[in-house]
Short mmCIF file of C-alpha atoms in Angstrom, two decimals:
data_model
loop_
_atom_site.label_atom_id
_atom_site.label_comp_id
_atom_site.label_asym_id
_atom_site.label_seq_id
_atom_site.Cartn_x
_atom_site.Cartn_y
_atom_site.Cartn_z
CA MET F 3 -15.93 36.88 -10.34
CA ARG F 4 -15.78 39.78 -7.83
CA LEU F 5 -19.28 38.98 -6.54
CA THR F 6 -18.42 35.30 -6.32
CA LEU F 7 -15.25 36.04 -4.36
CA LEU F 8 -17.08 38.38 -1.97
CA SER F 9 -19.66 35.69 -1.28
CA VAL F 10 -16.86 33.21 -0.62
CA LEU F 11 -15.19 35.60 1.81
CA PHE F 12 -18.44 36.01 3.73
CA ALA F 13 -19.11 32.27 3.75
CA ALA F 14 -15.63 31.48 5.00
CA THR F 15 -16.12 33.55 8.11
CA ALA F 16 -19.81 32.83 8.73
CA GLN F 17 -20.53 29.27 7.59
CA ALA F 18 -17.46 27.12 8.23
CA ALA F 19 -18.49 24.08 10.30
CA PRO F 20 -17.52 20.45 10.85
CA PRO F 21 -18.05 18.38 7.69
CA PRO F 22 -21.65 17.16 7.48
CA ALA F 23 -22.45 13.45 7.49
CA PRO F 24 -23.08 11.88 4.09
CA PRO F 25 -26.65 12.61 2.99
CA ALA F 26 -29.51 10.18 3.51
CA ASP F 27 -29.98 7.97 0.46
CA THR F 28 -33.11 5.82 0.29
CA LEU F 29 -31.95 3.73 -2.67
CA LEU F 30 -28.60 2.98 -1.07
CA SER F 31 -30.23 2.09 2.25
CA GLU F 32 -32.74 -0.20 0.54
CA THR F 33 -29.92 -1.90 -1.37
CA LEU F 34 -28.03 -2.60 1.86
CA THR F 35 -31.09 -4.22 3.45
CA GLN F 36 -31.14 -6.77 0.63
CA VAL F 37 -27.77 -8.27 1.62
CA SER F 38 -28.58 -11.83 2.71
CA PRO F 39 -26.55 -13.66 5.40
CA ALA F 40 -28.24 -16.92 4.38
CA ARG F 41 -27.20 -16.49 0.74
CA LEU F 42 -23.66 -15.62 1.79
CA GLN F 43 -23.45 -18.68 4.03
CA ALA F 44 -24.75 -20.97 1.29
CA ARG F 45 -22.16 -19.67 -1.15
CA ILE F 46 -19.33 -20.05 1.38
CA GLU F 47 -20.36 -23.66 1.96
CA ARG F 48 -20.51 -24.25 -1.80
CA LEU F 49 -17.00 -22.90 -2.33
CA ALA F 50 -15.65 -24.98 0.56
CA ALA F 51 -17.33 -28.05 -0.93
CA PHE F 52 -14.97 -27.97 -3.92
CA GLY F 53 -12.46 -29.58 -1.55
CA THR F 54 -9.54 -27.46 -2.61
CA ARG F 55 -9.28 -24.31 -4.66
CA HIS F 56 -5.50 -24.35 -4.77
CA THR F 57 -4.27 -22.41 -7.79
CA ALA F 58 -2.52 -25.50 -9.18
CA SER F 59 -5.41 -27.90 -8.52
CA SER F 60 -7.54 -29.37 -11.28
CA GLN F 61 -8.97 -27.03 -13.91
CA SER F 62 -11.08 -29.78 -15.50
CA HIS F 63 -12.60 -31.86 -12.69
CA PRO F 64 -16.37 -31.19 -12.55
CA THR F 65 -16.70 -30.99 -8.76
CA ARG F 66 -13.26 -30.60 -7.20
CA GLY F 67 -10.54 -28.02 -7.67
CA ILE F 68 -10.14 -24.46 -8.81
CA GLY F 69 -11.63 -25.00 -12.28
CA ALA F 70 -14.95 -26.17 -10.85
CA ALA F 71 -14.88 -23.22 -8.46
CA TRP F 72 -14.39 -20.47 -11.04
CA ARG F 73 -16.99 -21.97 -13.37
CA TRP F 74 -19.51 -21.96 -10.52
CA ILE F 75 -18.66 -18.33 -9.61
CA GLU F 76 -19.05 -17.30 -13.25
CA ALA F 77 -22.43 -19.07 -13.51
CA GLU F 78 -23.72 -17.45 -10.31
CA LEU F 79 -22.72 -13.98 -11.51
CA ARG F 80 -24.23 -14.53 -14.96
CA ALA F 81 -27.49 -15.61 -13.36
CA CYS F 82 -27.80 -12.47 -11.25
CA ALA F 83 -26.64 -10.25 -14.14
CA ALA F 84 -29.62 -11.21 -16.30
CA GLY F 85 -31.74 -8.14 -17.00
CA THR F 86 -29.17 -5.75 -15.50
CA PRO F 87 -26.24 -3.74 -16.92
CA LEU F 88 -23.74 -6.13 -15.27
CA GLN F 89 -21.30 -7.70 -17.75
CA VAL F 90 -19.53 -10.95 -16.75
CA ASP F 91 -16.42 -12.42 -18.33
CA THR F 92 -13.32 -14.44 -17.48
CA ARG F 93 -9.81 -13.13 -17.99
CA ARG F 94 -7.09 -15.74 -18.31
CA HIS F 95 -3.33 -15.78 -18.50
CA THR F 96 -0.61 -18.37 -17.94
CA GLU F 97 1.89 -17.87 -15.12
CA PRO F 98 5.38 -19.28 -15.69
CA PRO F 99 7.03 -21.45 -13.01
CA GLY F 100 8.16 -19.49 -9.98
CA ARG F 101 8.77 -19.65 -6.25
CA ARG F 102 5.24 -20.91 -5.55
CA ILE F 103 4.36 -22.22 -9.03
CA ALA F 104 5.97 -25.54 -10.02
CA ALA F 105 4.77 -25.56 -13.63
CA PRO F 106 3.10 -23.16 -16.10
CA THR F 107 -0.34 -22.54 -14.62
CA GLU F 108 -3.47 -20.90 -16.00
CA ILE F 109 -4.84 -18.11 -13.79
CA VAL F 110 -8.52 -17.27 -14.27
CA ASN F 111 -10.04 -14.05 -12.94
CA VAL F 112 -13.84 -13.87 -12.99
CA VAL F 113 -14.77 -10.23 -13.62
CA ALA F 114 -18.19 -8.56 -13.42
CA THR F 115 -18.24 -5.00 -14.76
CA LEU F 116 -21.03 -2.54 -13.93
CA PRO F 117 -20.61 0.27 -16.46
CA GLY F 118 -20.89 3.91 -15.53
CA ARG F 119 -22.41 6.57 -17.77
CA ALA F 120 -21.25 6.76 -21.37
CA GLY F 121 -17.83 8.30 -21.72
CA THR F 122 -16.80 8.04 -18.07
CA GLN F 123 -13.17 7.20 -17.34
CA ARG F 124 -13.76 6.71 -13.62
CA VAL F 125 -13.25 3.17 -12.28
CA LEU F 126 -13.65 1.55 -8.86
CA LEU F 127 -12.68 -2.06 -8.12
CA MET F 128 -13.74 -4.57 -5.46
CA LEU F 129 -11.73 -7.80 -5.13
CA GLY F 130 -11.78 -11.08 -3.27
CA HIS F 131 -9.56 -14.10 -4.02
CA TYR F 132 -11.23 -17.47 -4.52
CA ASP F 133 -8.12 -19.66 -4.40
CA SER F 134 -7.22 -21.46 -1.16
CA ARG F 135 -4.36 -23.30 0.54
CA ASN F 136 -3.60 -25.50 3.54
CA SER F 137 -0.45 -25.76 5.65
CA ASP F 138 1.72 -26.52 2.60
CA VAL F 139 1.42 -23.70 0.08
CA MET F 140 2.51 -26.11 -2.69
CA ASP F 141 -0.07 -28.82 -1.85
CA ALA F 142 -2.49 -28.82 -4.79
CA GLU F 143 -4.25 -32.08 -3.84
CA GLY F 144 -5.06 -31.98 -0.13
CA ASP F 145 -8.22 -30.45 1.27
CA ALA F 146 -8.13 -26.66 1.56
CA PRO F 147 -11.71 -25.46 2.18
CA GLY F 148 -10.71 -21.79 2.49
CA ALA F 149 -14.02 -20.68 4.02
CA ASN F 150 -12.67 -17.51 5.60
CA ASP F 151 -9.52 -17.11 3.48
CA ASP F 152 -11.02 -16.16 1.18
CA ALA F 153 -14.44 -17.55 0.34
CA SER F 154 -15.74 -14.84 2.70
CA GLY F 155 -14.28 -12.08 0.54
CA THR F 156 -15.33 -13.80 -2.68
CA VAL F 157 -18.99 -14.11 -1.69
CA ALA F 158 -18.98 -10.50 -0.48
CA VAL F 159 -17.86 -9.50 -3.99
CA MET F 160 -20.59 -11.65 -5.57
CA GLU F 161 -23.29 -10.24 -3.30
CA ALA F 162 -22.19 -6.66 -3.88
CA ALA F 163 -22.06 -7.14 -7.66
CA CYS F 164 -25.55 -8.58 -7.85
CA LEU F 165 -27.15 -5.92 -5.64
CA ALA F 166 -25.26 -3.00 -7.18
CA ALA F 167 -26.46 -4.15 -10.61
CA GLN F 168 -30.06 -3.90 -9.43
CA ALA F 169 -29.50 -0.46 -7.90
CA ALA F 170 -27.89 0.77 -11.14
CA LYS F 171 -31.10 -0.06 -13.02
CA THR F 172 -32.84 2.59 -10.91
CA ARG F 173 -30.02 5.12 -10.76
CA PRO F 174 -27.21 4.81 -13.32
CA LEU F 175 -23.68 5.19 -12.03
CA ASP F 176 -21.29 8.01 -12.81
CA ALA F 177 -18.33 5.64 -12.38
CA THR F 178 -17.76 2.06 -13.53
CA ILE F 179 -17.46 -0.55 -10.76
CA VAL F 180 -15.47 -3.71 -11.46
CA PHE F 181 -16.16 -6.70 -9.19
CA ALA F 182 -13.50 -9.40 -9.46
CA ALA F 183 -12.95 -12.87 -8.00
CA VAL F 184 -9.23 -13.36 -8.55
CA ALA F 185 -7.01 -16.44 -8.35
CA GLY F 186 -3.39 -17.04 -7.41
CA GLU F 187 -3.33 -14.88 -4.28
CA GLU F 188 -1.76 -17.58 -2.16
CA GLN F 189 0.91 -18.17 -4.83
CA GLY F 190 2.01 -14.55 -4.93
CA LEU F 191 -0.95 -12.23 -5.73
CA LEU F 192 -0.85 -13.49 -9.32
CA GLY F 193 -4.41 -12.80 -10.45
CA ALA F 194 -4.51 -9.37 -8.85
CA ALA F 195 -1.16 -8.48 -10.38
CA GLN F 196 -2.50 -9.29 -13.84
CA LEU F 197 -5.63 -7.22 -13.18
CA ALA F 198 -3.48 -4.34 -11.97
CA ARG F 199 -1.47 -4.50 -15.20
CA GLU F 200 -4.69 -4.32 -17.19
CA PHE F 201 -5.85 -1.19 -15.35
CA ASP F 202 -2.43 0.42 -15.01
CA ALA F 203 -2.74 2.43 -18.22
CA GLY F 204 -6.15 3.79 -17.26
CA ALA F 205 -6.13 7.30 -15.87
CA GLY F 206 -9.38 7.01 -13.96
CA VAL F 207 -8.95 4.33 -11.27
CA GLU F 208 -10.16 6.11 -8.13
CA GLY F 209 -9.98 3.24 -5.68
CA VAL F 210 -9.48 -0.50 -5.20
CA ILE F 211 -10.78 -2.55 -2.26
CA THR F 212 -9.61 -6.07 -1.54
CA ASN F 213 -11.66 -8.10 0.92
CA ASP F 214 -9.45 -10.76 2.42
CA ILE F 215 -10.28 -12.74 5.58
CA VAL F 216 -13.54 -10.96 6.37
CA GLY F 217 -15.51 -13.89 7.74
CA SER F 218 -15.28 -13.83 11.53
CA PRO F 219 -15.31 -11.23 14.31
CA ARG F 220 -13.95 -13.75 16.86
CA GLY F 221 -10.33 -13.98 17.99
CA ALA F 222 -8.36 -16.96 19.24
CA LEU F 223 -8.52 -15.75 22.85
CA GLY F 224 -12.29 -15.29 22.91
CA GLU F 225 -12.34 -11.71 21.63
CA HIS F 226 -15.58 -10.75 19.91
CA ALA F 227 -16.09 -7.55 17.91
CA PRO F 228 -19.04 -8.20 15.56
CA HIS F 229 -19.37 -4.54 14.64
CA THR F 230 -15.73 -3.73 13.87
CA LEU F 231 -13.82 -3.95 10.60
CA ARG F 232 -10.18 -3.12 9.91
CA LEU F 233 -9.30 -0.93 6.93
CA PHE F 234 -5.63 -0.81 5.94
CA ALA F 235 -4.99 2.34 3.92
CA ASP F 236 -1.56 3.85 3.32
CA GLY F 237 -0.13 5.14 0.07
CA LEU F 238 3.15 6.49 1.47
CA ASP F 239 4.79 3.17 2.32
CA PRO F 240 4.46 1.79 -1.25
CA LEU F 241 5.69 5.13 -2.63
CA LEU F 242 8.81 4.95 -0.46
CA ARG F 243 9.38 1.33 -1.48
CA LEU F 244 9.25 2.31 -5.15
CA MET F 245 11.75 5.09 -4.53
CA LEU F 246 14.11 2.78 -2.61
CA ARG F 247 14.00 0.32 -5.50
CA GLY F 248 15.14 3.08 -7.82
CA ALA F 249 11.82 3.59 -9.61
CA ASN F 250 11.56 6.83 -11.55
CA ALA F 251 8.86 8.93 -13.17
CA GLU F 252 9.58 7.50 -16.60
CA THR F 253 8.80 3.93 -15.57
CA HIS F 254 6.08 4.87 -13.05
CA PRO F 255 4.02 7.77 -14.46
CA ARG F 256 2.18 8.44 -11.20
CA LEU F 257 5.34 8.43 -9.11
CA LYS F 258 6.42 12.02 -9.75
CA ALA F 259 3.03 13.52 -8.90
CA GLN F 260 2.80 11.57 -5.65
CA GLN F 261 6.39 12.41 -4.72
CA GLU F 262 5.57 16.09 -5.18
CA LEU F 263 2.42 15.78 -3.05
CA ALA F 264 4.31 14.04 -0.26
CA ALA F 265 7.12 16.60 -0.40
CA ALA F 266 4.56 19.41 -0.23
CA GLY F 267 3.16 18.22 3.10
CA GLY F 268 0.74 15.65 1.73
CA ALA F 269 2.37 12.45 2.97
CA GLU F 270 -0.84 11.56 4.84
CA ASP F 271 -3.09 12.84 2.05
CA LEU F 272 -2.12 10.71 -0.92
CA PRO F 273 -5.01 9.19 -2.92
CA THR F 274 -5.09 5.99 -0.85
CA ALA F 275 -5.55 7.97 2.36
CA GLN F 276 -8.39 10.00 0.83
CA PHE F 277 -10.08 6.83 -0.39
CA GLY F 278 -9.76 5.29 3.07
CA ARG F 279 -11.31 8.36 4.71
CA HIS F 280 -14.21 8.22 2.27
CA LEU F 281 -14.85 4.54 3.02
CA GLN F 282 -14.74 5.05 6.77
CA ARG F 283 -17.26 7.92 6.66
CA ALA F 284 -19.56 6.15 4.20
CA VAL F 285 -19.63 2.89 6.14
CA GLU F 286 -20.29 4.54 9.47
CA ALA F 287 -23.05 6.67 7.89
CA TYR F 288 -24.90 3.95 6.00
CA VAL F 289 -24.20 0.79 8.05
CA PRO F 290 -25.40 1.86 11.51
CA GLY F 291 -23.27 0.65 14.39
CA PHE F 292 -20.51 -0.73 12.18
CA GLN F 293 -17.15 0.79 13.06
CA VAL F 294 -14.26 0.98 10.63
CA ASN F 295 -10.80 1.16 12.20
CA LEU F 296 -8.69 3.11 9.71
CA ILE F 297 -5.11 1.85 9.99
CA GLN F 298 -2.33 3.85 8.38
CA ARG F 299 -0.41 0.82 7.13
CA ARG F 300 -0.49 -0.83 3.76
CA ASP F 301 -1.34 -4.21 5.37
CA ARG F 302 -0.62 -6.35 8.42
CA THR F 303 3.02 -6.59 9.52
CA LEU F 304 5.19 -8.17 6.80
CA ARG F 305 2.11 -9.58 5.07
CA GLY F 306 0.16 -8.60 2.00
CA GLY F 307 -2.97 -8.92 -0.08
CA ASP F 308 -4.35 -8.30 -3.53
CA HIS F 309 -4.41 -4.50 -3.19
CA LEU F 310 -0.60 -4.37 -3.21
CA PRO F 311 -0.07 -4.74 -6.98
CA PHE F 312 -2.32 -1.70 -7.42
CA LEU F 313 -0.52 0.28 -4.74
CA GLU F 314 2.79 -0.50 -6.42
CA ARG F 315 1.46 1.19 -9.55
CA GLY F 316 0.54 4.34 -7.67
CA LEU F 317 -3.20 3.57 -7.54
CA ALA F 318 -5.34 4.10 -4.45
CA ALA F 319 -5.89 0.65 -2.93
CA VAL F 320 -6.98 -0.57 0.50
CA ARG F 321 -7.72 -3.79 2.37
CA PHE F 322 -10.75 -4.71 4.48
CA SER F 323 -10.03 -7.44 7.04
CA GLU F 324 -11.73 -8.81 10.15
CA PRO F 325 -10.74 -7.37 13.55
CA PHE F 326 -8.80 -10.48 14.66
CA GLU F 327 -7.19 -13.41 12.88
CA ASN F 328 -7.44 -16.89 14.35
CA TYR F 329 -4.44 -18.75 12.98
CA ALA F 330 -5.88 -22.15 13.96
CA HIS F 331 -8.34 -21.58 11.11
CA GLN F 332 -5.95 -20.05 8.57
CA HIS F 333 -3.42 -21.87 6.34
CA GLN F 334 -4.02 -25.10 8.26
CA ASN F 335 -4.65 -28.73 7.33
CA VAL F 336 -8.09 -29.85 8.52
CA ARG F 337 -7.56 -31.95 11.64
CA VAL F 338 -8.20 -32.34 15.36
CA GLU F 339 -5.14 -31.95 17.55
CA ASN F 340 -5.14 -32.05 21.38
CA GLY F 341 -8.89 -31.60 21.29
CA GLN F 342 -8.74 -28.49 19.11
CA ARG F 343 -10.21 -28.37 15.63
CA PHE F 344 -7.95 -26.85 12.98
CA GLY F 345 -8.80 -25.79 9.45
CA ASP F 346 -10.51 -23.01 7.51
CA LEU F 347 -14.01 -24.46 7.69
CA PRO F 348 -17.45 -22.87 7.16
CA GLU F 349 -18.41 -23.53 10.76
CA PHE F 350 -15.92 -20.87 11.84
CA VAL F 351 -17.44 -18.16 9.62
CA ASP F 352 -20.16 -15.79 10.83
CA PRO F 353 -22.52 -15.01 7.91
CA ALA F 354 -24.06 -12.03 9.69
CA TYR F 355 -20.62 -10.48 9.94
CA VAL F 356 -19.86 -11.18 6.27
CA ALA F 357 -23.17 -9.47 5.46
CA ARG F 358 -22.05 -6.32 7.26
CA VAL F 359 -18.78 -6.42 5.32
CA ALA F 360 -20.70 -6.67 2.04
CA GLN F 361 -22.83 -3.73 3.14
CA ALA F 362 -19.68 -1.77 3.97
CA ASN F 363 -18.33 -2.29 0.45
CA LEU F 364 -21.62 -1.35 -1.16
CA ALA F 365 -21.93 1.78 0.97
CA GLY F 366 -18.45 2.97 0.05
CA LEU F 367 -18.55 2.09 -3.64
CA LEU F 368 -22.08 3.16 -4.55
CA SER F 369 -21.89 6.45 -2.64
CA LEU F 370 -18.71 7.26 -4.57
CA ALA F 371 -19.96 5.98 -7.93
CA TRP F 372 -23.00 8.27 -7.63
CA ALA F 373 -20.82 11.27 -6.67
CA PRO F 374 -18.89 13.58 -9.03
CA ALA F 375 -15.28 13.07 -10.03
CA PRO F 376 -12.55 14.58 -7.85
CA PRO F 377 -11.44 18.07 -8.89
CA ALA F 378 -8.12 18.66 -10.65
CA GLU F 379 -5.56 21.43 -10.26
CA VAL F 380 -6.31 21.83 -6.55
CA ARG F 381 -3.81 24.13 -4.88
CA VAL F 382 -3.14 26.60 -2.10
CA ASP F 383 -2.04 29.90 -3.60
CA ALA F 384 1.14 30.64 -1.65
CA ARG F 385 2.57 33.39 -3.85
CA GLU F 386 2.21 35.98 -1.10
CA LEU F 387 2.88 35.90 2.63
CA SER F 388 -0.45 35.88 4.45
CA ASN F 389 -2.26 34.59 7.51
CA ASP F 390 -5.23 33.78 5.26
CA THR F 391 -5.44 30.84 2.87
CA ARG F 392 -6.62 31.00 -0.73
CA LEU F 393 -7.52 27.72 -2.45
CA GLN F 394 -8.10 27.23 -6.17
CA TRP F 395 -9.32 24.33 -8.32
CA ALA F 396 -10.55 23.44 -11.79
CA PRO F 397 -14.28 22.88 -12.42
CA VAL F 398 -15.77 19.38 -12.40
CA ALA F 399 -18.38 18.49 -15.01
CA GLY F 400 -21.78 17.95 -13.41
CA ALA F 401 -20.79 19.18 -9.95
CA SER F 402 -23.54 21.05 -8.10
CA GLY F 403 -21.04 22.60 -5.72
CA TYR F 404 -17.72 22.21 -3.96
CA ARG F 405 -16.63 21.55 -0.38
CA VAL F 406 -13.41 23.01 1.00
CA LEU F 407 -12.00 20.91 3.85
CA TRP F 408 -9.32 21.60 6.42
CA ARG F 409 -7.88 19.96 9.51
CA ARG F 410 -4.91 20.17 11.84
CA SER F 411 -1.99 18.15 10.56
CA GLU F 412 -2.23 15.66 13.44
CA ALA F 413 -5.97 15.00 12.92
CA ALA F 414 -7.03 11.80 11.18
CA GLN F 415 -10.24 13.22 9.69
CA TRP F 416 -11.29 16.59 8.27
CA GLN F 417 -12.37 18.99 11.00
CA GLN F 418 -13.83 22.00 9.16
CA ALA F 419 -15.75 22.40 5.91
CA LEU F 420 -17.13 25.15 3.74
CA ASP F 421 -19.70 24.44 1.01
CA LEU F 422 -19.73 26.62 -2.09
CA GLY F 423 -21.85 26.82 -5.23
CA PRO F 424 -21.16 25.34 -8.68
CA GLN F 425 -19.53 28.54 -10.00
CA ALA F 426 -16.87 28.71 -7.29
CA ARG F 427 -13.30 28.19 -8.44
CA GLU F 428 -11.52 29.51 -5.38
CA ALA F 429 -12.06 30.27 -1.71
CA LEU F 430 -10.30 32.63 0.68
CA LEU F 431 -10.32 31.42 4.29
CA LYS F 432 -9.83 34.50 6.43
CA GLY F 433 -7.63 33.95 9.48
CA VAL F 434 -6.97 30.31 8.61
CA SER F 435 -3.21 29.99 8.20
CA ARG F 436 -1.80 27.59 5.63
CA ASP F 437 1.07 27.02 8.08
CA ASP F 438 -1.25 25.45 10.67
CA TRP F 439 -3.80 23.50 8.63
CA VAL F 440 -4.02 20.91 5.85
CA PHE F 441 -6.51 21.58 3.02
CA ALA F 442 -8.49 19.68 0.38
CA VAL F 443 -11.39 20.20 -2.02
CA GLN F 444 -14.11 17.80 -3.14
CA ALA F 445 -16.96 18.10 -5.65
CA LEU F 446 -20.61 17.71 -4.57
CA GLY F 447 -23.45 16.04 -6.45
CA ALA F 448 -27.08 17.07 -6.78
CA ARG F 449 -28.14 15.07 -3.71
CA GLY F 450 -25.23 16.38 -1.64
CA GLU F 451 -23.05 13.31 -2.14
CA ALA F 452 -19.33 14.12 -1.97
CA GLY F 453 -16.64 12.77 -4.28
CA LEU F 454 -13.09 12.03 -3.20
CA ALA F 455 -11.22 14.84 -1.48
CA VAL F 456 -8.08 16.10 -3.22
CA TYR F 457 -5.20 17.44 -1.17
CA ALA F 458 -4.28 21.08 -1.88
CA PRO F 459 -0.48 21.49 -2.04
CA PRO F 460 0.97 24.99 -1.73
CA ARG F 461 2.08 26.53 -5.01
CA GLY F 462 4.31 29.57 -5.20
CA ASN F 463 5.65 31.54 -8.16
#
């Protein structure tokens, strides 16, 4: 241990540098090139052709309504799963009448699971909601094509599932990825809430992405940002909401740990923030020219999406959304009014943009699923007064090394990094004061891929 510590001391003074970009990955890059705008467009048009996918629309009609839609999604996923590890099933439950549900209604989530290595507890989820609505959220009969909201997110999930399954045949995953087309979003996030309940007891959910309204880079005033994607990522706001509602550690097992992290200076370093940082770096490394705007909010102002039920259970969950929202093409009856065309129609969706969104999801999820698990017991040893900082962590099975990260508290991304070998369990950063910097540790894989960073809270006696 003395030799290891001496080598760490030397490295801390001689080799600290800005964090390196994610490593080149030929398999990941080849997978991203297979994303097809034409296939995405065809699937968006097919979903819109069901007329309406309102949650309370027909479950039995062969060509119109939500039942026809989920059966088609299931069939498409089963077709691409053939010969791969991908496992497709439907998960159903009945919602009782409520504010946006007039009668007991069956909710069907179509779920495609890509298993990780045997014994892994790590899980990542990618969601899109396939239900739709028009101007009247209770109208289950009128046309509601829902091309952008949210056929765009649904087809991105389908594309990512099919291509990830092929990649996993070549290189098995260390983490399980669950791809889900969920229903009931427009009626109150019903399908996602059920899925969140199913995963709530699992200890290994590392991140959840919902893709909602990801079909167009054009705004209502002529704005055009075809290489920009918004990423809403904030774990503090949901934590505060739970606390204000009187939630406690007994009813929310993850609440206490996150409260302690926030109280120890980690309010901007909760798991959701770390997941968001990973996605931003992965996307900008593997999808050239595509910029992710990381927004420290749980969602748009006073609005929400299918990641919220996961956030409310203390799980890391984020939302991808297009750079602008054109409300003439969202939650509107299809019509022409004063020469302007209203409605969420396929003609207002850009398949090349949806393709980049699908690539963004694949880049973030696969790079993490091929990386090691995040380390546990990460801490700053604050038992003695010092202008140096000593970090400690528990070993991670299969890790080929560790990366210590630090940044100024006002910085959005990590500014300095120090890579250490697989035997390292602590690092002493000479002249780096724990009073001035924020710290984290992540595990490294054999190809240099980095797992999620874990905030290092100070621990005294």
